[in-house]
Amino acid sequence: MDTQVRTPQAVFMQPQRLIVPLFQRPYVWNKENQWEPLWGDVTRVADRLLADPTAHHQPHFLGAVVFQQLQNPVGSLQARTVIDGQQRLTTLQILLDALHAELVAAGAMQPALRLEALITNPHAFCVNPEDRFKVWPTNRDRPAFNCVMGAEPPVDYEGLDHSGARLVEAHQYFAERAREWLQLNGPEEVAVRSEKLEHSVRELLQMVVIDLTADENAQEIFETLNARGAHLTAADLIKNFIFQRLMEAGEDVEAAYESHWKDFETGFWETEVSFGRLKYSRSSILMNHWLISRTGDEIVAREVFSRFKRYADHEAAVPMSDVVAEVHRAGVVYRSFIEGASASNPIDRLQLFAYRTSVLESEVFKPVVLWLLDPEQDEIPQGQLLKALEVLESWLVRRMLVRAVTNAYNQIAAELVTQLRKGERERAGDVLEGFLAGQTVNSRYWPDDEEVAQELANLVAYRRLRRGRLRMVLEAVEDYRRGWHGIAEGLGGERVARGKYHIEHVMPRKWQVNWPLSSDTSEQDRERLLHTVGNLTLLTGKLNSKVSNSAWPSKRIALTEHDVLKLNSDLLSSAGETWTEQQIRTRTQSVTAAILAIWPVPEGHKSEFSRAEDRPREKVDVAALLGAGLIEPGATLWARRKAKSDRTATVLPDGRIDVDGTAFQTPSGAARQISGKSENGWWYFLVDPASRRSLSDLFHEYVDQTSADVDEAEATDDEDEDEDQPIEGAAE
């Protein structure tokens, strides 16, 4: 390994090709973060040189690059692989070429010729057309790179075939800045300014160049350099590791890339999605889940790359070419599962499972799905596959309904994979059922019928459960009423549309005008019963707004004339001329019976876990979120509503919220200060404007983790939906 500090003159002068492997990331530098700072560095050096040409000027350091030598026939054009620093090298070539074009346009031919030697190789060394360029970028960038680098000056950027490409935009940016700088003091100084600018970019910029021999471990160097904080995802590191190994093995890396990796660089896989409290590219999450499905280990995000290396080197027992093919096939399964969550009717049982678990935010159980659907293993008998899905779904839904803790779910998902790997694959459903039915501690047990029924009898579900989850349960009951029982298809047609209906209170929340109290019912009892499952149904948005606070006779007529759901036809047949508290209790029992049938437990199952009758109530505040590590002191909060989207607040170490120097005890107080009117601060403040993640989301995560008995209305806008708040859990 040879390490030297070199200028662009030293790096680019000799005839050579610096080849960026196709498996590296495409060009991603941009104006704000890289082009402008680089141009500022260049002009600062040039200005110093212009002000005092005879002084010794310190060069500007640009960072490090790593090359690895390739074996070349004697007399051929020397070639090296770019292991690290391809963004920097590609940008330098774009900068040099753009400056060359402007020097030619300004008539500064001598400086232009000196730069030309750093951009193109002499014809005597060129066998193929691509040999012309000193740097050969990754395949996704080659068309735009060839287009703009091959354009004759003056360059007509709008007329180029790839005018919207980032590399073309970079070339245009540097050309325009160079033209402005050269002409800054008028035409009479263009010649001298041309000399100083050309000299600055050629001799007064520096890079550390690490030059590896053909047999040195390039991957180890790459990992060490990128440990310094460069923003590379786990998928990026894994990709480089895979293709470095394929190159070492003499495999056709271009064919492997096209067949097995190219898809991972599309928008679906590069989209960042929330996973726990942070956001990761979907491809990185796949790598995490795939490794868990293969190993049964609990693997946190920061360990994904190192665990992949260990798996590939010591556990896979197949060559890297097979590993990357297996990852590709797993990606096909994974994508199909994710997209199945938003599929339209008709849907199969796997797609329904995908939808329901997405509403439950049970991302961590995707490794179990990958194991069940693993294309490298024997197909699981259909009956056992369906049983596995139904067992896991029942366990998740029942725990959600009794508001059991979720803080051990990562560990449980890994353990489920371990149990499945130990058992017989053709009995996967039985294995899952036996394992989950045998759990007895709070973080793992499977609630039995008695506990779920007791919980739902008095649960103010509209206040205690997230709206999307509650909607999903009512959708399932509607399907059940249509005849969808287990694997039996309903005789009444397709399943209900998912995520489309509003949750409606039959006896409305604003009952005082049209629903007088009876002599044997207290106001407190009515307020509680209003939010139980027996008083909740599904309606279209239009019908919901039409009948919302109407008296029962008006509601009954509207439902009779305009609604088609079985939930509501059953409601009408049981209610008759009145809708009373006792009828709510009776319907709660009926809905509960359907829920227990939709998500059954093994016959005779008793959870053997005793929950205290009265759980202590907890008032969740921002300080609780700080204590749980869900938010950090000093975090910025953004106002949700468009009219105030430029306003922010700051979380203080004691949980108060600062707005313009005034500290507020509650999110709602801080929100009122910004809005000028009463607001639910949990809903109002966003912790991430890009993803629309709010304080309310952190509230719900805290409740899921701790099983705190709280009033969910504290963290939910009391209006069902509004223009700034899409329906939670709606299919995308």
XYZ file of C-alpha atoms in Angstrom:
732
model
C 0.000 0.000 0.000
C 1.381 3.349 -1.074
C 0.026 6.496 0.601
C 0.901 9.948 -0.697
C -0.443 13.488 -0.711
C -1.084 14.416 -4.322
C -2.462 17.298 -6.353
C -4.933 16.909 -9.229
C -1.925 17.368 -11.529
C -0.230 14.317 -9.985
C -3.381 12.239 -9.817
C -4.692 12.829 -13.332
C -1.662 13.686 -15.491
C -0.533 10.204 -16.487
C -2.479 8.181 -19.089
C -4.855 6.010 -17.064
C -8.409 4.936 -16.355
C -9.762 5.284 -12.826
C -12.756 2.939 -12.914
C -15.642 3.301 -10.473
C -17.117 -0.193 -9.929
C -20.710 -0.477 -11.037
C -21.779 -1.666 -7.581
C -20.843 1.624 -5.929
C -23.443 4.288 -5.292
C -24.383 6.587 -8.175
C -23.363 10.243 -8.140
C -25.221 12.021 -5.318
C -23.312 15.238 -4.567
C -25.376 18.410 -4.865
C -25.070 22.162 -5.059
C -25.814 23.094 -1.455
C -23.736 20.484 0.332
C -20.784 19.902 -1.979
C -20.537 22.010 -5.179
C -20.831 25.409 -3.527
C -18.366 24.610 -0.707
C -15.881 23.155 -3.217
C -16.134 26.188 -5.485
C -15.715 28.460 -2.473
C -12.528 26.596 -1.537
C -11.171 26.897 -5.075
C -11.833 30.634 -5.350
C -10.355 31.365 -1.913
C -7.112 29.724 -3.028
C -7.201 31.553 -6.369
C -7.914 34.916 -4.704
C -4.892 34.485 -2.423
C -2.721 33.568 -5.386
C -4.014 36.548 -7.349
C -3.342 38.931 -4.457
C 0.253 37.734 -3.875
C 1.577 35.619 -6.770
C 5.079 35.194 -5.348
C 4.155 34.046 -1.849
C 4.090 30.416 -0.714
C 0.431 29.417 -0.571
C -0.867 26.539 1.495
C -2.873 24.081 -0.640
C -6.441 23.186 0.236
C -7.028 19.604 1.390
C -9.952 17.790 -0.257
C -9.932 14.448 1.562
C -8.817 10.915 0.755
C -9.274 8.540 -2.149
C -8.413 4.869 -2.439
C -7.352 3.118 -5.645
C -6.535 -0.498 -6.297
C -4.304 -1.524 -9.144
C -5.601 -3.871 -11.816
C -3.520 -6.313 -13.776
C -2.953 -4.846 -17.238
C -1.102 -6.163 -20.271
C 2.284 -4.488 -20.779
C 1.918 -1.326 -22.893
C -1.832 -0.955 -22.331
C -3.570 1.936 -20.604
C -2.980 1.700 -16.867
C -6.197 1.073 -14.909
C -7.172 1.277 -11.246
C -10.397 0.582 -9.395
C -11.753 3.427 -7.262
C -12.406 1.817 -3.879
C -13.362 5.034 -2.086
C -13.718 8.681 -3.104
C -15.615 8.280 -6.374
C -17.892 11.260 -5.620
C -14.862 13.502 -5.106
C -13.007 12.256 -8.175
C -16.033 12.503 -10.468
C -16.742 16.037 -9.244
C -13.140 17.076 -9.839
C -13.310 15.818 -13.405
C -16.567 17.703 -13.970
C -15.013 20.850 -12.451
C -11.854 20.573 -14.567
C -13.825 20.015 -17.766
C -16.241 22.880 -17.073
C -13.317 25.208 -16.346
C -11.560 24.002 -19.512
C -14.632 24.925 -21.574
C -14.770 28.415 -20.053
C -11.042 28.993 -20.600
C -11.448 28.041 -24.258
C -14.419 30.410 -24.544
C -12.331 33.193 -22.939
C -9.418 32.603 -25.336
C -7.067 31.424 -22.566
C -5.680 28.541 -24.629
C -2.474 27.764 -22.717
C -4.231 27.228 -19.352
C -6.945 25.305 -21.191
C -4.422 22.941 -22.772
C -2.804 22.283 -19.393
C -6.195 21.254 -17.995
C -7.044 19.157 -21.032
C -4.167 16.838 -20.173
C -5.869 16.110 -16.819
C -9.224 15.275 -18.421
C -8.561 13.132 -21.495
C -6.003 10.478 -22.347
C -3.791 10.819 -25.450
C -5.198 9.103 -28.544
C -2.187 6.777 -28.669
C -3.401 5.068 -25.470
C -7.077 4.755 -26.450
C -8.297 1.435 -27.843
C -11.983 1.823 -26.935
C -14.067 5.036 -27.014
C -14.378 5.056 -23.225
C -10.581 5.053 -22.884
C -10.698 8.768 -23.648
C -11.685 9.730 -20.105
C -9.408 9.549 -17.055
C -12.322 8.682 -14.749
C -14.983 6.157 -15.761
C -18.020 6.453 -13.424
C -20.477 3.798 -12.330
C -22.813 2.508 -15.032
C -25.824 4.561 -13.939
C -23.841 7.791 -14.418
C -21.993 6.930 -17.622
C -24.569 8.245 -20.151
C -24.773 11.692 -18.531
C -21.008 11.791 -17.900
C -20.212 10.918 -21.527
C -22.768 13.415 -22.768
C -21.518 16.467 -20.885
C -17.810 15.650 -20.878
C -17.924 15.003 -24.628
C -19.828 18.197 -25.476
C -17.881 20.788 -27.480
C -17.548 24.214 -25.841
C -19.469 26.396 -25.497
C -21.794 23.757 -24.042
C -25.509 24.020 -24.833
C -26.762 22.487 -21.595
C -30.458 22.724 -22.456
C -29.859 20.896 -25.725
C -28.038 17.927 -24.172
C -29.790 14.563 -24.095
C -29.258 14.316 -20.350
C -29.919 17.953 -19.476
C -31.670 17.112 -16.199
C -28.999 14.747 -14.867
C -27.111 15.714 -11.719
C -23.707 15.491 -13.421
C -24.848 17.841 -16.183
C -26.187 20.254 -13.580
C -22.829 20.107 -11.772
C -20.960 20.891 -15.001
C -23.251 23.852 -15.693
C -22.891 25.121 -12.116
C -19.078 25.119 -12.252
C -19.045 26.628 -15.752
C -21.296 29.526 -14.706
C -19.308 30.185 -11.525
C -16.026 30.063 -13.444
C -17.356 32.508 -16.068
C -18.461 34.919 -13.350
C -15.121 34.725 -11.544
C -13.044 35.185 -14.702
C -15.057 38.246 -15.762
C -15.295 39.743 -12.259
C -12.894 42.651 -12.913
C -13.591 43.112 -16.579
C -12.150 41.716 -19.843
C -8.692 43.162 -19.278
C -8.005 40.868 -16.322
C -9.431 37.641 -17.790
C -6.029 36.400 -18.945
C -4.291 36.736 -15.585
C -7.307 35.419 -13.688
C -7.414 32.424 -16.035
C -3.782 31.605 -15.191
C -4.369 31.827 -11.438
C -7.607 29.831 -11.444
C -6.117 27.077 -13.604
C -2.998 26.928 -11.408
C -5.145 26.740 -8.252
C -7.223 23.759 -9.339
C -4.221 21.945 -10.820
C -1.541 22.512 -8.154
C -3.089 24.003 -4.984
C -5.671 21.330 -4.183
C -4.528 18.150 -2.457
C -5.822 14.668 -1.685
C -4.430 11.748 0.260
C -4.164 8.953 -2.296
C -4.009 5.403 -0.985
C -2.840 3.120 -3.771
C -3.354 -0.592 -3.129
C -1.726 -3.419 -4.979
C -3.933 -5.917 -6.771
C -3.770 -8.473 -3.941
C -4.413 -6.187 -0.926
C -7.704 -6.276 1.033
C -9.578 -3.327 -0.434
C -12.757 -4.009 1.549
C -10.963 -3.652 4.872
C -9.575 -0.274 3.840
C -12.993 0.825 2.583
C -14.695 -0.082 5.867
C -12.041 1.655 7.957
C -12.312 4.879 5.989
C -16.089 4.894 6.129
C -16.092 4.386 9.873
C -15.217 8.083 10.076
C -18.839 9.049 9.619
C -19.649 9.082 5.922
C -23.348 8.515 5.366
C -23.324 4.999 3.995
C -26.247 2.717 4.751
C -25.917 -0.896 5.800
C -27.056 -1.819 2.295
C -24.279 0.334 0.780
C -21.609 -1.373 2.874
C -23.009 -4.816 2.160
C -23.153 -4.064 -1.567
C -19.498 -3.026 -1.669
C -18.509 -6.062 0.366
C -20.432 -8.455 -1.910
C -19.062 -7.101 -5.169
C -15.522 -6.751 -3.882
C -15.655 -10.450 -3.043
C -17.134 -11.261 -6.446
C -14.322 -9.334 -8.140
C -11.728 -11.216 -6.081
C -13.359 -14.496 -7.134
C -13.202 -13.533 -10.813
C -16.993 -13.455 -11.169
C -18.770 -11.407 -13.826
C -19.719 -8.527 -11.537
C -21.674 -6.645 -14.203
C -23.895 -9.654 -14.804
C -24.341 -10.160 -11.045
C -25.224 -6.510 -10.579
C -27.786 -6.503 -13.387
C -29.374 -9.769 -12.260
C -29.293 -9.488 -8.486
C -28.609 -5.963 -7.214
C -29.822 -3.359 -9.695
C -33.374 -3.455 -8.318
C -32.123 -2.454 -4.847
C -31.113 0.933 -6.260
C -34.631 1.868 -7.356
C -36.926 4.261 -5.533
C -38.802 1.553 -3.638
C -35.665 0.226 -1.956
C -33.863 3.537 -1.452
C -36.884 5.164 0.206
C -36.212 5.871 3.867
C -38.902 4.497 6.169
C -39.344 4.690 9.917
C -38.049 1.685 11.801
C -38.394 2.218 15.511
C -37.334 5.765 16.310
C -35.032 6.218 13.316
C -35.311 6.101 9.539
C -33.408 3.687 7.323
C -33.439 2.849 3.658
C -35.841 0.006 2.952
C -32.941 -2.007 1.490
C -31.083 -1.756 4.813
C -34.169 -2.924 6.718
C -34.455 -5.873 4.332
C -30.841 -6.827 5.101
C -31.615 -6.710 8.816
C -34.757 -8.836 8.483
C -33.174 -11.297 6.065
C -30.248 -11.903 8.417
C -32.603 -12.514 11.352
C -34.599 -14.952 9.219
C -31.372 -16.817 8.399
C -29.727 -16.796 11.824
C -32.431 -16.459 14.469
C -30.282 -13.788 16.121
C -31.619 -10.483 17.385
C -29.691 -7.974 15.249
C -29.851 -4.226 15.877
C -29.370 -1.749 13.032
C -25.764 -0.856 13.850
C -24.754 -4.532 13.681
C -26.256 -5.393 10.296
C -23.104 -5.022 8.215
C -20.755 -6.842 10.586
C -23.303 -9.629 11.048
C -23.691 -9.976 7.276
C -19.928 -10.360 6.882
C -19.833 -13.067 9.531
C -22.768 -14.865 7.969
C -21.365 -14.710 4.435
C -17.854 -15.749 5.466
C -18.570 -18.431 8.056
C -22.201 -19.570 8.011
C -23.678 -19.374 4.521
C -21.683 -22.359 3.224
C -22.191 -21.119 -0.342
C -20.129 -18.797 -2.556
C -20.863 -15.069 -2.617
C -22.508 -15.406 -6.025
C -25.138 -17.630 -4.399
C -25.528 -15.324 -1.394
C -26.322 -12.270 -3.538
C -28.777 -14.335 -5.587
C -30.515 -15.436 -2.382
C -30.714 -11.848 -1.141
C -32.296 -10.867 -4.458
C -34.928 -13.602 -4.247
C -35.686 -12.648 -0.634
C -36.110 -9.048 -1.794
C -38.750 -10.137 -4.302
C -40.682 -11.883 -1.515
C -40.222 -8.937 0.855
C -41.417 -6.358 -1.662
C -44.436 -8.449 -2.594
C -45.372 -8.682 1.087
C -45.045 -4.929 1.669
C -47.023 -4.055 -1.448
C -49.638 -6.621 -0.449
C -50.496 -4.462 2.573
C -52.032 -1.854 0.259
C -53.516 -4.239 -2.331
C -57.118 -3.705 -3.411
C -59.826 -6.357 -3.294
C -59.743 -9.222 -3.950
C -56.840 -10.047 -1.637
C -55.436 -13.302 -0.318
C -54.763 -14.231 3.301
C -51.098 -13.208 3.132
C -52.026 -9.738 1.855
C -54.613 -9.383 4.610
C -51.990 -10.395 7.171
C -49.623 -7.809 5.660
C -52.257 -5.084 5.957
C -53.262 -5.912 9.511
C -49.708 -6.201 10.807
C -48.774 -2.929 9.097
C -51.614 -1.209 10.968
C -50.335 -2.821 14.163
C -46.873 -1.459 13.267
C -45.370 -4.904 13.740
C -42.397 -4.413 11.397
C -40.159 -6.517 13.613
C -42.035 -9.716 12.698
C -41.174 -9.535 9.000
C -38.206 -11.930 9.538
C -40.764 -14.582 10.495
C -42.589 -13.949 7.210
C -39.299 -14.179 5.291
C -38.584 -17.541 6.924
C -42.075 -18.847 6.168
C -41.824 -17.770 2.516
C -38.111 -18.459 2.018
C -37.708 -19.458 -1.660
C -34.499 -21.358 -0.823
C -36.366 -23.854 1.362
C -39.161 -26.338 0.780
C -42.582 -24.749 0.476
C -44.613 -24.981 3.662
C -47.952 -26.819 3.222
C -50.714 -24.278 2.666
C -52.649 -25.276 5.758
C -49.638 -24.844 8.010
C -48.659 -21.546 6.378
C -52.140 -20.139 6.946
C -52.107 -21.415 10.503
C -48.778 -19.692 11.157
C -50.151 -16.372 9.872
C -53.355 -16.697 11.886
C -51.531 -17.678 15.068
C -49.150 -14.722 14.892
C -51.934 -12.312 13.958
C -54.110 -13.523 16.834
C -51.231 -13.126 19.292
C -50.545 -9.575 18.076
C -54.168 -8.412 17.937
C -55.146 -9.842 21.303
C -52.118 -8.251 22.951
C -53.030 -4.941 21.317
C -56.600 -5.151 22.596
C -55.531 -5.755 26.198
C -52.749 -3.190 25.730
C -49.908 -5.513 26.640
C -46.329 -4.256 26.409
C -44.405 -4.441 23.120
C -40.882 -3.715 24.323
C -39.686 -7.323 23.866
C -41.032 -7.812 20.335
C -37.623 -7.618 18.628
C -36.346 -10.407 20.834
C -39.507 -12.482 20.416
C -39.356 -12.227 16.608
C -35.808 -13.602 16.633
C -36.832 -16.369 19.027
C -39.731 -17.334 16.771
C -37.296 -17.776 13.884
C -35.057 -19.882 16.123
C -37.995 -22.097 17.117
C -39.055 -22.480 13.484
C -35.491 -23.394 12.466
C -35.416 -26.079 15.160
C -38.788 -27.565 14.264
C -40.076 -29.388 11.226
C -40.755 -26.973 8.390
C -43.923 -28.772 7.340
C -45.314 -28.121 10.844
C -44.492 -24.394 11.004
C -47.978 -23.354 12.149
C -47.985 -25.921 14.945
C -44.503 -24.797 16.055
C -45.564 -21.149 16.317
C -48.774 -22.038 18.111
C -47.024 -24.224 20.653
C -44.328 -21.665 21.390
C -46.670 -18.686 21.818
C -49.259 -20.642 23.797
C -46.553 -21.639 26.260
C -45.480 -18.093 27.162
C -46.531 -16.901 30.603
C -44.757 -13.605 31.307
C -46.184 -10.146 30.685
C -44.033 -9.353 27.642
C -44.883 -12.612 25.829
C -48.154 -14.245 26.849
C -51.101 -14.873 24.527
C -54.272 -13.388 26.116
C -57.061 -15.921 26.480
C -60.775 -15.472 25.707
C -61.710 -14.578 29.257
C -59.195 -11.749 29.548
C -60.029 -10.240 26.135
C -63.773 -10.411 26.851
C -63.335 -8.789 30.264
C -61.164 -6.069 28.792
C -63.526 -5.238 25.929
C -66.602 -5.217 28.156
C -65.494 -1.965 29.751
C -62.740 -0.721 27.453
C -63.338 2.811 26.219
C -61.862 1.633 22.943
C -62.198 4.899 21.062
C -60.085 6.606 23.720
C -57.635 3.812 24.495
C -56.824 2.356 21.062
C -55.270 4.077 18.077
C -57.850 4.916 15.442
C -56.201 2.908 12.664
C -56.051 -0.196 14.842
C -59.633 0.190 15.995
C -60.741 0.648 12.375
C -58.901 -2.531 11.393
C -60.730 -4.500 14.120
C -64.125 -3.216 12.965
C -63.207 -4.066 9.357
C -62.422 -7.610 10.481
C -65.792 -7.859 12.210
C -67.483 -6.662 9.011
C -65.654 -9.360 7.030
C -66.731 -11.921 9.616
C -70.362 -10.827 9.279
C -69.985 -11.311 5.501
C -68.986 -14.920 6.066
C -65.185 -14.735 5.990
C -64.419 -17.279 8.719
C -60.830 -18.476 8.808
C -60.028 -19.938 5.390
C -63.716 -19.967 4.397
C -64.593 -17.308 1.841
C -67.591 -15.138 2.493
C -70.709 -15.894 0.495
C -71.673 -12.236 0.476
C -68.938 -11.047 -1.885
C -65.581 -9.413 -1.313
C -64.063 -8.170 1.909
C -64.703 -4.632 3.103
C -62.423 -1.933 1.659
C -59.537 -1.400 4.052
C -58.609 1.963 5.532
C -61.446 3.781 3.764
C -64.211 4.097 6.357
C -64.603 6.489 9.271
C -65.297 5.320 12.809
C -68.751 6.508 13.844
C -70.323 6.651 17.301
C -73.892 5.330 17.044
C -74.867 7.325 20.118
C -72.874 10.482 19.357
C -70.238 12.135 21.503
C -72.318 15.322 21.431
C -75.446 13.620 22.710
C -76.854 16.301 24.980
C -79.350 17.819 22.493
C -80.945 14.759 20.881
C -80.215 11.931 23.337
C -81.639 12.696 26.815
C -80.464 10.631 29.768
C -82.787 7.994 31.197
C -83.473 7.966 34.909
C -81.300 4.918 35.566
C -78.177 6.145 33.716
C -75.619 8.616 34.965
C -73.779 11.035 32.716
C -70.492 9.360 33.698
C -71.747 5.895 32.653
C -72.972 7.214 29.319
C -69.666 8.981 28.577
C -67.836 5.715 29.182
C -70.238 3.536 27.177
C -70.094 5.923 24.213
C -66.543 4.821 23.448
C -66.925 1.050 23.886
C -66.930 -1.205 20.819
C -70.673 -1.789 21.091
C -71.346 1.856 20.190
C -68.866 2.057 17.312
C -69.366 1.270 13.656
C -67.994 2.165 10.229
C -69.433 4.696 7.790
C -68.313 6.431 4.642
C -66.997 9.947 5.149
C -70.058 11.562 3.545
C -72.558 9.547 5.549
C -70.543 10.102 8.714
C -70.750 13.886 8.336
C -74.465 13.685 7.438
C -75.622 11.745 10.500
C -72.889 12.491 13.030
C -74.856 14.073 15.900
C -78.376 13.249 14.736
C -81.082 11.702 16.864
C -81.499 7.925 16.513
C -84.612 8.050 14.243
C -82.723 10.205 11.718
C -79.642 7.990 11.919
C -81.727 4.868 11.495
C -83.380 6.211 8.331
C -80.039 7.309 6.848
C -78.438 3.928 7.567
C -81.420 2.082 6.128
C -81.436 4.093 2.922
C -77.728 4.614 2.223
C -75.508 2.089 4.020
C -74.474 -1.353 2.765
C -72.301 -2.718 5.577
C -73.356 -5.853 7.451
C -72.211 -4.206 10.673
C -74.950 -1.636 10.259
C -77.688 -3.938 8.982
C -77.111 -6.086 12.088
C -77.180 -2.921 14.178
C -80.486 -1.829 12.684
C -82.133 -5.204 13.168
C -81.124 -5.368 16.831
C -81.833 -1.724 17.706
C -85.334 -1.140 16.444
C -86.860 2.195 17.474
C -84.325 3.029 20.177
C -80.622 2.831 20.907
C -79.928 2.622 24.624
C -77.084 1.937 27.009
C -78.252 -1.640 27.470
C -78.233 -2.209 23.720
C -74.677 -0.886 23.606
C -73.665 -3.436 26.240
C -75.388 -6.237 24.332
C -73.724 -5.260 21.069
C -70.337 -5.065 22.825
C -70.774 -8.722 23.751
C -71.724 -9.578 20.158
C -68.743 -7.724 18.669
C -66.438 -9.298 21.264
C -67.666 -12.786 20.342
C -66.821 -12.044 16.702
C -63.358 -10.774 17.663
C -62.639 -13.946 19.651
C -63.733 -16.057 16.676
C -61.709 -14.043 14.140
C -58.534 -14.281 16.243
C -58.875 -17.570 18.149
C -56.530 -19.239 20.615
C -55.922 -23.010 20.874
C -58.841 -24.887 22.363
C -58.720 -24.751 26.147
C -55.937 -22.157 26.156
C -55.439 -20.287 29.414
C -52.807 -17.617 29.418
C -51.819 -18.254 33.054
C -51.030 -14.594 33.364
C -52.992 -12.586 35.861
C -53.317 -8.876 35.224
C -54.185 -6.633 38.129
C -57.837 -5.607 37.960
C -57.153 -1.909 38.213
C -54.089 -0.751 36.378
C -52.690 2.514 37.734
C -53.516 5.461 35.490
C -50.574 7.429 34.180
C -50.468 10.982 32.933
C -47.970 10.839 30.088
C -46.043 14.062 29.544
C -43.003 15.048 27.504
C -40.773 14.328 30.498
C -41.898 10.681 30.297
C -40.842 10.566 26.640
C -37.450 12.024 27.597
C -37.022 9.406 30.305
C -37.831 6.635 27.838
C -35.309 7.953 25.323
C -37.977 8.617 22.706
C -36.933 12.251 22.344
C -33.823 14.180 23.332
C -33.457 17.473 25.212
C -33.032 20.289 22.735
C -35.115 18.550 20.046
C -36.877 20.889 17.627
C -40.644 20.651 17.169
C -42.372 22.026 14.080
C -45.907 23.421 13.855
C -48.076 21.103 11.752
C -50.551 23.552 10.219
C -49.467 25.108 6.935
C -50.125 28.684 8.026
C -47.572 28.331 10.849
C -45.196 25.786 9.308
C -42.223 28.126 9.790
C -42.696 28.224 13.578
C -40.773 25.908 15.880
C -40.483 25.042 19.553
C -37.715 23.403 21.606
C -37.932 20.567 24.125
C -36.258 21.560 27.384
C -34.412 19.046 29.639
C -37.237 19.043 32.202
C -39.929 18.270 29.608
C -41.250 21.787 29.216
C -41.516 23.262 25.722
C -39.931 26.571 24.850
C -41.580 28.914 22.343
C -39.774 32.207 21.703
C -38.205 32.214 25.164
C -41.340 31.247 27.101
C -41.519 27.746 28.630
C -44.820 25.844 28.658
C -45.697 22.850 30.825
C -47.713 21.071 28.117
C -47.555 20.647 24.330
C -51.030 22.172 24.058
C -49.956 25.316 25.873
C -46.994 25.718 23.536
C -49.198 25.023 20.505
C -51.703 27.675 21.598
C -48.875 30.218 21.850
C -48.046 29.633 18.176
C -51.517 29.059 16.794
C -53.386 31.692 18.763
C -56.189 29.237 19.452
C -56.820 26.026 21.344
C -54.865 23.101 19.866
C -54.048 19.524 20.846
C -50.310 19.998 21.166
C -49.457 16.307 20.872
C -51.000 16.246 17.411
C -49.945 19.808 16.534
C -46.174 19.391 16.898
C -44.147 17.377 14.397
C -40.815 15.873 15.378
C -39.967 15.217 11.714
C -41.656 17.417 9.072
C -40.539 15.148 6.208
C -42.263 12.010 7.523
C -44.984 13.941 9.431
C -44.014 12.048 12.572
C -45.532 13.841 15.545
C -45.376 14.006 19.326
C -48.553 11.929 19.212
C -46.626 9.125 17.504
C -44.048 9.191 20.320
C -46.888 9.160 22.854
C -48.332 6.018 21.249
C -44.914 4.376 21.110
C -44.443 5.055 24.817
C -47.839 3.526 25.590
C -47.037 0.451 23.493
C -43.718 -0.051 25.243
C -44.951 0.454 28.788
C -48.608 -0.660 28.621
C -49.459 2.526 30.509
C -53.191 2.921 31.094
C -53.797 6.352 29.614
C -56.446 8.228 27.737
C -55.404 8.103 24.088
C -57.519 11.200 23.465
C -54.774 13.146 25.218
C -52.599 12.599 22.155
C -55.205 12.492 19.393
C -56.973 15.353 17.677
C -60.565 15.036 18.858
C -61.864 15.503 15.334
C -61.719 12.185 13.481
C -59.801 13.596 10.536
C -59.047 16.964 9.001
C -57.251 18.334 5.977
C -53.868 18.102 7.681
C -54.371 14.638 9.164
C -54.841 11.647 6.848
C -56.700 8.615 8.102
C -54.303 6.539 10.181
C -53.779 3.104 8.738
C -55.353 3.911 5.383
C -53.920 1.947 2.505
C -51.389 3.981 0.553
